[in-house]
Amino acid sequence: MTQEQTEAINTGQTESRNRALWRALGPPVIGAVIGFVIGALLILMAGANVQEAYTAMLRGAFGGSRQITETVLKAAPLLLVGLGLTVAFRARVWNIGGEGQFFVGALIGAVIALNFPDWPRPLLLSIMLLGGVVGGMLWAMLAGVMKIKWGVSEIISTLMFNYIAILLVQYMARGPLQEPGGYLPQSAQFVPEARLPLLFDSRIHAGVILAVILVAVVYGLLWATPLGFRLRMVGSRSSVARYAGVSVEKSILFVMAFSGGLIGLAGIIEVSTQLTRLKGDISGGFGFAGILVALLGRMHPLGVAIASILFAALIIGSESMHVVSGLPNSLADAIQAVIVLSVLAVDALARRRQK
Amino acid sequence: MLTKTNEPVVQMRGIVKRFPGVVANARVDFDLQPGEIHTILGENGAGKTTLMKILYGLHAADEGEIRLRGKPVSFTSARDAIAQGMGMVHQHFMLVNPFSVADNIILGQPSSRKPLMDDPKLIHQRIRTLSEQYGLIVDPEVEVGKLSVGQQQRVEILKTLYRGAEILILDEPTAVLTPQEVADLLPILHRLTEEGKSIVFISHKLDEVLKVSERITVLRDGEVVGVTPASDVNKADLARMMVGRDVILKVAKEPAQPKEARLQLTDVWVDSDRGLPALRGLNIEVRAGEILGIAGVAGNGQSELEETIAGLRKVKSGQITICDHDTTRSTPRDVGRFGLAHVPSDRYKMGLLPDFSVAENMFLQRIGESPFTQRGVLDWKAIHQQAQGLINAFNVRGATVNTPAASLSGGNAQKMILARELDRKPQVLIAAQPTRGLDVSAIEYVHSQLVEQRDAGLAILLISTELDEILALSDRIAVMYEGEIMGIVDAADADIDDIGLMMTGSKPTNGQTRGTL
Ligand SMILES: Nc1ncnc2c1ncn2[C@@H]1O[C@H](COP(=O)(O)OP(=O)(O)O)[C@@H](O)[C@H]1O
Ligand SMILES: [Mg+2]
């Protein structure tokens, strides 16, 4: 090889390394900038001060330990849902029934909390968490079975199961589980034994730690075990996985169970810590937002962790933007949505162009 | 003979093109004389397409100059090139399937009565005239998606002619064609040059190159190895120039020493995806130390046969045994355990995962076994070590353990699959279309591996629609037609005409009958 050719190869390589970094970080950053610019236009149209509004947003999410705590508490359920969906999406199983699995997990956990208030705390908490996991798991596996047996698209079935689960919880909160003598659609408050312990003298609870541990668990599952390898094979091309002796059906069931389980866990943790009772509306859309978190995090556990924090910050921040700078709540929500949408859109465009 | 004194219509001088990590063209010179068919020959990745994309204005050269009919040009887009009378038919067609042939041909062409479209009748008439003039027969009104690959290619050529192309670039036009379609295409090319067109023809298939071209420019690793009139060289010369060493075009092999039967199919019936019988009472037996070739025209049950043995397709009736295990209802995993390895005909739908690394692709089936997994955890160090060993042993070029399989050339991807399947220490190997789309040196490698494995005692079922390949490798040949075996002959005394007849469905006037009469 000539000197020239070797040089061409060398420069070529550094070039491509820089390019790889740019490819990973560039599009989401550009997307976010575009989103914030559009958001600024919306703020101007509403007659508010852009700088003030965005400062309020930043302060609201990260301005102090109380704000950071709020952000972390919002991030935890998003992270759990995002991690569960990461595993499913890696196998190209499109579980978009997170909301329903979240509700069912919460419901089963709540039934246990309400019926066995005098169990010792470690037992009660473990059974509650287990109940939440199993609830979400079975709810998701139902869609998995329908896909395997009858070829029903999991996108449709999981979406439909969302409505069933949400309405079921609303009925329970208004009916059988309603607080005796109460008027609101909610259950009695859980006994203190049914609430996860708080840590570091703050509102941070054990569920947050659990979620962080699960980042490592999911990472290990996907890249350090033969099971994860096979799931990724199914996601990469199921015809090849089948050729190589992987049972695509079992893989579908597994990822449905795994994602449903994590999301059910998120559900029971949320009612056990934040709400301390079952309500008609418990989620605030975690099951849907988790889909975005998983995608924004590029279906990588660390990426999902970062995405869940940023997403939570956006939610908390836009609330305080509404409170401080007097923007209407709906506009704050719209800005939030515009930012997420721009990030996803630029990211998708960039990917398409790479192909 | 050509008048070499003529000024070339195309002159490319000192063309250099670098891509990250490769020099695709290193100071390439290329000439095209008026009215000639000039072939650019080279293995995959030699830089043929890149050179032509530079000529056609799709890539900018890093260095070098291009003259068209003597005048220096620098195209910044294909539009410029088209305006100068060039036309290119790409390796992958650029047609809009739901549109008609005529719509595809006028797509992107300015209309002469804007803002209205040109009169369709007029367009159809013009296309028909062109069609007849050059023997490119195709109905302008039919939807492109309904045409065969060969007909679609005609549309691509017509498209360039309609735009007034005088210089045609055909990038591997025969790669996608059946042998019959190739035989139809070559005379059309001669007809085009008789009408004054000049053609750049790209290929790595030696036979057709010798048949069709006036001159041949051979590229290797981005450099011109030689330019020669086709009449001065033979296949072996060209292969040597292309690959850089002597190439064995037909593997030498000793007579087989077959032993016990390892794979048996007894009266096997299988349905196709559409629910029609695809295998009708198939009986075959493959013994240790022999290659049984399945000859046949594509679509006569070959892929169903392959999938059935591999455990990927349900058997309706009959029995399959692999090394004395009944595998009639086994899963792919089980047949693997009983000793079957499988080089699939569809490399990309079955054989490899493009976004997985070469190392990952090497152990798709055995990832959960020791040494790749220890105490339930993947041992990446062992995986990479073992993979590197296979990359070296099978000479998978351009691959590190971390390279995504998508970036391997066809030949190296096939070597990777072969490495994986043979490293499983199989008792029986299905090799389906093992050299489809490969260039000569890769074909040579795959063929010699198969014979070597046969000699080591492997039972090999070779399924191929290339009759040459079947004849070169098989010890016995079974001819399949509409899901039935029409006859099985010893390769040693195989009569090609008989095989040809059986491939089209006639039962042989077989040896026994002849013998007893
Ligand atoms: N757009 C591109 N970007 C990077 N590398 C390329 C690109 N196109 C071709 N190459 C590389 O340039 C070399 C020559 O490719 P090509 O001209 O397509 O070869 P051929 O047509 O002879 O098979 C190969 O190593 C190929 O990987
Ligand atoms: Mg090419």
CSV table of N, CA, C and O and ligand atoms in Angstrom, one decimal, chain B residues 42-50 53 91-92 171-172 202 204, ligand 2:
chain,number,residue,atom,x,y,z
B,42,GLY,N,-14.1,-7.0,-12.5
B,42,GLY,CA,-13.4,-6.9,-11.2
B,42,GLY,C,-14.3,-7.6,-10.2
B,42,GLY,O,-15.5,-7.6,-10.3
B,43,GLU,N,-13.6,-8.0,-9.1
B,43,GLU,CA,-14.4,-8.6,-8.0
B,43,GLU,C,-15.2,-7.6,-7.3
B,43,GLU,O,-15.0,-6.4,-7.5
B,44,ASN,N,-16.1,-8.1,-6.4
B,44,ASN,CA,-16.9,-7.2,-5.6
B,44,ASN,C,-16.0,-6.3,-4.9
B,44,ASN,O,-15.0,-6.7,-4.2
B,45,GLY,N,-16.3,-5.0,-4.9
B,45,GLY,CA,-15.5,-4.0,-4.1
B,45,GLY,C,-14.3,-3.5,-4.9
B,45,GLY,O,-13.5,-2.8,-4.3
B,46,ALA,N,-14.1,-3.9,-6.1
B,46,ALA,CA,-12.9,-3.5,-6.9
B,46,ALA,C,-13.0,-2.0,-7.3
B,46,ALA,O,-12.0,-1.4,-7.6
B,47,GLY,N,-14.2,-1.4,-7.2
B,47,GLY,CA,-14.3,0.0,-7.6
B,47,GLY,C,-15.0,0.3,-8.9
B,47,GLY,O,-15.0,1.4,-9.4
B,48,LYS,N,-15.7,-0.7,-9.4
B,48,LYS,CA,-16.3,-0.6,-10.7
B,48,LYS,C,-17.5,0.4,-10.7
B,48,LYS,O,-17.5,1.4,-11.4
B,49,THR,N,-18.4,0.2,-9.7
B,49,THR,CA,-19.5,1.1,-9.6
B,49,THR,C,-19.1,2.5,-9.3
B,49,THR,O,-19.6,3.5,-9.9
B,50,THR,N,-18.1,2.6,-8.4
B,50,THR,CA,-17.6,4.0,-8.0
B,50,THR,C,-17.1,4.7,-9.3
B,50,THR,O,-17.5,5.9,-9.5
B,53,LYS,N,-20.0,5.8,-11.3
B,53,LYS,CA,-20.8,6.9,-10.7
B,53,LYS,C,-20.1,8.2,-10.8
B,53,LYS,O,-20.7,9.3,-10.9
B,91,GLN,N,-27.2,-1.1,-10.6
B,91,GLN,CA,-27.2,-2.5,-10.1
B,91,GLN,C,-28.6,-2.7,-9.5
B,91,GLN,O,-29.2,-3.8,-9.7
B,92,HIS,N,-29.1,-1.7,-8.8
B,92,HIS,CA,-30.4,-1.9,-8.2
B,92,HIS,C,-31.3,-0.9,-9.0
B,92,HIS,O,-31.0,0.3,-9.1
B,171,ASP,N,-24.5,-1.4,-15.1
B,171,ASP,CA,-23.8,-1.9,-13.9
B,171,ASP,C,-24.3,-3.3,-13.5
B,171,ASP,O,-25.5,-3.4,-13.0
B,172,GLU,N,-23.5,-4.3,-13.7
B,172,GLU,CA,-23.9,-5.7,-13.4
B,172,GLU,C,-25.3,-6.0,-13.9
B,172,GLU,O,-26.1,-6.5,-13.1
B,202,ILE,N,-20.6,-3.8,-17.0
B,202,ILE,CA,-19.9,-4.2,-15.8
B,202,ILE,C,-20.3,-5.6,-15.4
B,202,ILE,O,-21.5,-5.9,-15.4
B,204,HIS,N,-18.8,-9.5,-13.2
B,204,HIS,CA,-17.6,-10.3,-12.8
B,204,HIS,C,-17.8,-11.8,-13.3
B,204,HIS,O,-17.2,-12.7,-12.7
C,2,MG,MG,-20.8,-2.6,-8.0
